[in-house]
Amino acid sequence: MNTLSDKLLGGKQGAVGLAILALMLFVVFPLWLDLFRLGLLGKYVTYAFVAISLVLLWGNGGILSLGQGMFFGLGGYCMAMFLKLEASDPVSTKIQTTPGIPDFMDWNQLTEIPFFWQPFKSLPLTLILVLLVPTLLAFIIGYAMFKRRVGGVYFAIITQAIALILSILIVGQQGYTGGVNGITDLKTLLGWDIRTDSAKYILYFTNAGLLIACMLLARYILTSKFGMLLLAMRDKEERVRFSGYDVSNFKIFIFCVAAMISAIGGAMFTLQIGFMSPSFVGIVPSIEMVIFAAVGGRMSLIGAVYGTLLVNFGKTMFSETFPELWLFLMGGLFIAVVMFFPDGLAGIYEKYAKQFKVNELVSSYLAKSGKKVAKLIGEKA
Amino acid sequence: MSNTDFVLALEDLTVSFDGFKAVDALTLYIDKNELRVVIGPNGAGKTTVLDLICGKTKSSSGSIKFKNQELTMLSEHEIVRAGVGRKFQTPSIYENLSVYQNLELSYPVGRSVWGSLTFKRTAAVSEQVNKIAAEVLLTEQLHMEAALLSHGQKQWLEIGMLLMQDPELLMLDEPVAGMSVKERDQTAELLKRICQNRSVLVIEHDMEFVKKIAHKVTVLHQGKILAEGSMEHIQADEKVIEVYLGH
Amino acid sequence: MFGYTMEEVGNIVVMQGFSGLSLFSVLLLMALGLAIIFGQMGVINMAHGEFMTVGAYTTVFMSKLAVKYEIVDSYFIFAIIAAFILAFFIGYFIEYLLIRHLYKRPLDTLLATWGLSLVMQQIFRSTFGAKEVSAELPEWLLGSFKPTPDIDIPINGVFVMVLALIVTVGVYLFMFRSRGGLRIRATMQNRIMAGAVGINTQKVDRLTFALGCGIAGVAGAAFTTISSTGPTTGSLYIVDSFMVVVFGGAASLMGTIASAFGIAQAQSILQFFMTSSMGKVSTLMTIVIILMMRPEGLFASKVRK
């Protein structure tokens, strides 16, 4: 816990890992993958937001939330509501009974935009609400539960129940939420068409940039005294309390941060994929996102990102070729990771990297090439 | 209840669990800079008394005043911040962190969420950590993972963590359990040094150890005080002999 | 009230009440198994619903056999026993392979059993197909009573309820009146001590888990009388059953019964007056809010820790 840069990057090793990830996301993948595959990658990167939120919350804090999907979904829905209102201008909806309102409202005999949709007419307000709505929900849940010292499996089950409630509610209230289809046919953001190739590239890079930013934020939290306290609370909550800390406040805070990070992922999902549906809110997606983090390594931010990408590419590959095998594989992965590799890919890497001194090799190589680059730049200047 | 000069004043304190009174109308006063030892057979309510003082258990009735401040309505962290530190029966330390980090986390700065996010390891922090580490004989182990310490060293580390908070009342639940004879002597010396500028409340079974450290001894039995006074006085007390030997 | 006359409301409440009783019975049977596994062992078994599905498919399979050999009138009792035994042995096996390695990591058990539930669902799908299947029910389970012209009480609902009551009484007698139950309770309260007095605690764990799964199998058999079975049938009930157990206070049998009753009745009566999804939402929401105010559940006593 020294300088700011150390806190953000997590020391030399952390900086190298982050640099490699950034290199992959910003250079290697965009050059290597075609736009369709890059779009898929962009989608998986939005899930990675949830995975890193779980590293904070579950890996370091020991708080297993089985409702992260609902924060992802809420962030996504907030964004989608804005885009939907923009797409539902009176001209393009003139065949409706009531022009100027979203199509699903018209189908459900609504004649005006409901009050809670009103704020989503403004982009700045929408962006604030993308962050605020999920965070507020997390605060309410966290306050109610952590102040009463509900934790462990109870917390997991109750967050799961809340995710279920929210998804039933969204599906059930079709006129207000678009129901089971979700909010679809999103076209433009302040007149900018988000479906074009160039928009897709721009959104991909924005998304990757935001992911790195969230990782830096998470790094900062983990390397500060707060991060140490998280670990301490996970292992000896009583002792932390009797060292004069109000444990519940720390848990509420990290739960809110995790919700906010997940929500950013959700909003970016909507922008890149062009819709949001209740299938991202309920129990199944929430728990699948836990497995992304678990495969990558519940303690490692970088590991969680790779874990997310890997599991999802695996899912895409297998459900294209052997759809029936995928559930076996996913289930088996859950069991195997939990039983044999509780620290996930990052744990395996740590174990073998130490043996082969990969880290030192990589960092010395990077240092050398860094000097070369610096020299080149110096010569040019 | 009127204000007193006592650091800690328990008056008429009672707690019952489904009708069973673990502590029954207990009244106990502790002076400034006093080292009090509480003894008693198993189930006498010793640990429950500590639980009540530090807020882990809520009392059914009665009052607990620390420097004339009522503690019964406060939550655990507020009681700690008021100046009461508590060591648990089995050493409760952060096994995965280093000795240094264990002590640092107990430093009473940056206790809020925001404070912990902006906390910096200043010279003052390092100085205090080094000073306390020396006090509890862990200077050489400072950068070792706490899980690797011996049982006795873990006990010392937890005492050190409490000292970091600089409490005015320190409560220790069986601090020498599992220690070697040499470690017991060192702990006795440590406690004598500690109580020079604070009050200490110790629960202990080891009579030799109690003799070495106690200013005054309180004997608990079935949630009530059986006897109170100097060690010699206690050892001559008929009722105490009966409770201890009669079992 | 909602445009109904008082008499109509009365009839609706009675009929919805009875349909609530079928849901209550299935929930109770599911929750009993969970309460044993979670309440006694502290293990979260996310695959519990799939054990119910095992029981349901067993019953469906037995009914096909019964049709073939023309014993439809009497097979059902054997189907219940078979469902119990099969779920019991699968549970026994799973405890040995999986659960016993994770006792010290409750959250990981949750994830591993979730993985197990995915695998089991896929096995059901590959074996029995994705379509829902129904059991051939004996004549005497079909039809209904009509105590008044407006009230219609289905016999299968009554049967399921009687079955649930018998199992509940059985569980009670086993847990609190038998040596086996005593061993289970002793092991769960103080594992070391129980081991020291000669109880094979590993075996107790295995049997406890298997017993919970077996009861879920019976829940599955009961389920076939009121609905058809698909690969994901069990997963639809898992959250509800967990809510029942947590809401009732994890270790309390009375609490489990009371909360299963309350949740099932609330859902089924509310579903009539609101939409089905809103009925479910309001019920779950109420439980969550109550749990937030009283996290230890309805029936829990103050104990010294």
PDB file of N, CA and C in Angstrom, chain C residues 2 14 20-21 37 47 52 99 102 120 125 158 164-165 167 177 196 209 229 231 243 246 250 258 266 288:
ATOM      1  N   PHE C   2     -63.291  -7.558  -5.585  1.00  0.00           N
ATOM      2  CA  PHE C   2     -62.940  -7.911  -6.962  1.00  0.00           C
ATOM      3  C   PHE C   2     -64.176  -8.306  -7.780  1.00  0.00           C
ATOM      4  N   VAL C  14     -62.153 -21.800  -0.763  1.00  0.00           N
ATOM      5  CA  VAL C  14     -62.104 -23.232  -0.455  1.00  0.00           C
ATOM      6  C   VAL C  14     -61.395 -23.992  -1.576  1.00  0.00           C
ATOM      7  N   GLY C  20     -54.160 -25.180  -3.238  1.00  0.00           N
ATOM      8  CA  GLY C  20     -53.003 -24.820  -2.425  1.00  0.00           C
ATOM      9  C   GLY C  20     -52.505 -25.998  -1.612  1.00  0.00           C
ATOM     10  N   LEU C  21     -53.450 -26.846  -1.195  1.00  0.00           N
ATOM     11  CA  LEU C  21     -53.032 -27.997  -0.388  1.00  0.00           C
ATOM     12  C   LEU C  21     -52.182 -28.970  -1.198  1.00  0.00           C
ATOM     13  N   ILE C  37     -31.405 -32.198   5.264  1.00  0.00           N
ATOM     14  CA  ILE C  37     -30.052 -32.017   4.738  1.00  0.00           C
ATOM     15  C   ILE C  37     -29.461 -30.679   5.157  1.00  0.00           C
ATOM     16  N   ALA C  47     -29.242 -29.544  -6.002  1.00  0.00           N
ATOM     17  CA  ALA C  47     -29.758 -30.591  -6.879  1.00  0.00           C
ATOM     18  C   ALA C  47     -30.958 -31.291  -6.258  1.00  0.00           C
ATOM     19  N   MET C  52     -36.134 -34.921  -6.754  1.00  0.00           N
ATOM     20  CA  MET C  52     -37.587 -35.015  -6.907  1.00  0.00           C
ATOM     21  C   MET C  52     -37.918 -35.526  -8.308  1.00  0.00           C
ATOM     22  N   ILE C  99     -20.296 -34.743  -1.876  1.00  0.00           N
ATOM     23  CA  ILE C  99     -20.638 -33.891  -0.743  1.00  0.00           C
ATOM     24  C   ILE C  99     -19.627 -34.022   0.398  1.00  0.00           C
ATOM     25  N   LEU C 102     -16.748 -31.701   0.814  1.00  0.00           N
ATOM     26  CA  LEU C 102     -16.989 -30.251   0.850  1.00  0.00           C
ATOM     27  C   LEU C 102     -17.663 -29.779   2.132  1.00  0.00           C
ATOM     28  N   MET C 120     -27.603 -33.693 -14.018  1.00  0.00           N
ATOM     29  CA  MET C 120     -28.772 -34.562 -13.886  1.00  0.00           C
ATOM     30  C   MET C 120     -29.874 -34.167 -14.863  1.00  0.00           C
ATOM     31  N   ARG C 125     -32.890 -35.348 -19.844  1.00  0.00           N
ATOM     32  CA  ARG C 125     -33.256 -34.930 -21.189  1.00  0.00           C
ATOM     33  C   ARG C 125     -32.810 -35.974 -22.205  1.00  0.00           C
ATOM     34  N   VAL C 158     -56.199 -34.636  -2.440  1.00  0.00           N
ATOM     35  CA  VAL C 158     -56.379 -35.202  -1.103  1.00  0.00           C
ATOM     36  C   VAL C 158     -55.358 -36.326  -0.873  1.00  0.00           C
ATOM     37  N   ALA C 164     -48.275 -36.741   2.170  1.00  0.00           N
ATOM     38  CA  ALA C 164     -47.362 -35.805   2.814  1.00  0.00           C
ATOM     39  C   ALA C 164     -47.460 -35.927   4.329  1.00  0.00           C
ATOM     40  N   LEU C 165     -48.696 -36.078   4.823  1.00  0.00           N
ATOM     41  CA  LEU C 165     -48.861 -36.183   6.269  1.00  0.00           C
ATOM     42  C   LEU C 165     -48.209 -37.456   6.803  1.00  0.00           C
ATOM     43  N   VAL C 167     -45.701 -39.106   5.500  1.00  0.00           N
ATOM     44  CA  VAL C 167     -44.244 -38.965   5.476  1.00  0.00           C
ATOM     45  C   VAL C 167     -43.774 -38.051   6.606  1.00  0.00           C
ATOM     46  N   ARG C 177     -37.888 -40.087  17.698  1.00  0.00           N
ATOM     47  CA  ARG C 177     -38.298 -41.200  18.533  1.00  0.00           C
ATOM     48  C   ARG C 177     -37.511 -42.495  18.240  1.00  0.00           C
ATOM     49  N   ALA C 196     -16.806 -39.954  19.475  1.00  0.00           N
ATOM     50  CA  ALA C 196     -16.163 -40.527  20.652  1.00  0.00           C
ATOM     51  C   ALA C 196     -17.035 -41.574  21.340  1.00  0.00           C
ATOM     52  N   PHE C 209     -28.023 -37.653   4.327  1.00  0.00           N
ATOM     53  CA  PHE C 209     -28.156 -37.050   3.002  1.00  0.00           C
ATOM     54  C   PHE C 209     -29.062 -37.910   2.131  1.00  0.00           C
ATOM     55  N   THR C 229     -44.223 -34.357 -15.891  1.00  0.00           N
ATOM     56  CA  THR C 229     -42.830 -34.240 -15.490  1.00  0.00           C
ATOM     57  C   THR C 229     -41.934 -33.961 -16.695  1.00  0.00           C
ATOM     58  N   PRO C 231     -37.628 -32.534 -17.760  1.00  0.00           N
ATOM     59  CA  PRO C 231     -36.266 -32.540 -17.210  1.00  0.00           C
ATOM     60  C   PRO C 231     -36.009 -31.421 -16.202  1.00  0.00           C
ATOM     61  N   MET C 243     -36.987 -21.467   0.336  1.00  0.00           N
ATOM     62  CA  MET C 243     -37.670 -20.421   1.074  1.00  0.00           C
ATOM     63  C   MET C 243     -38.472 -21.038   2.222  1.00  0.00           C
ATOM     64  N   VAL C 246     -35.911 -22.017   5.011  1.00  0.00           N
ATOM     65  CA  VAL C 246     -35.319 -20.866   5.691  1.00  0.00           C
ATOM     66  C   VAL C 246     -36.377 -20.112   6.478  1.00  0.00           C
ATOM     67  N   ALA C 250     -34.442 -23.188  10.087  1.00  0.00           N
ATOM     68  CA  ALA C 250     -33.879 -24.354   9.421  1.00  0.00           C
ATOM     69  C   ALA C 250     -34.035 -25.673  10.176  1.00  0.00           C
ATOM     70  N   ALA C 258     -45.421 -25.327   8.953  1.00  0.00           N
ATOM     71  CA  ALA C 258     -46.184 -24.077   8.968  1.00  0.00           C
ATOM     72  C   ALA C 258     -45.814 -23.209   7.775  1.00  0.00           C
ATOM     73  N   ALA C 266     -50.732 -18.964   0.342  1.00  0.00           N
ATOM     74  CA  ALA C 266     -50.662 -17.572  -0.108  1.00  0.00           C
ATOM     75  C   ALA C 266     -50.539 -17.543  -1.625  1.00  0.00           C
ATOM     76  N   VAL C 288     -39.241 -12.661   1.671  1.00  0.00           N
ATOM     77  CA  VAL C 288     -37.918 -12.034   1.721  1.00  0.00           C
ATOM     78  C   VAL C 288     -37.919 -10.890   2.723  1.00  0.00           C
TER      79      VAL C 288
END
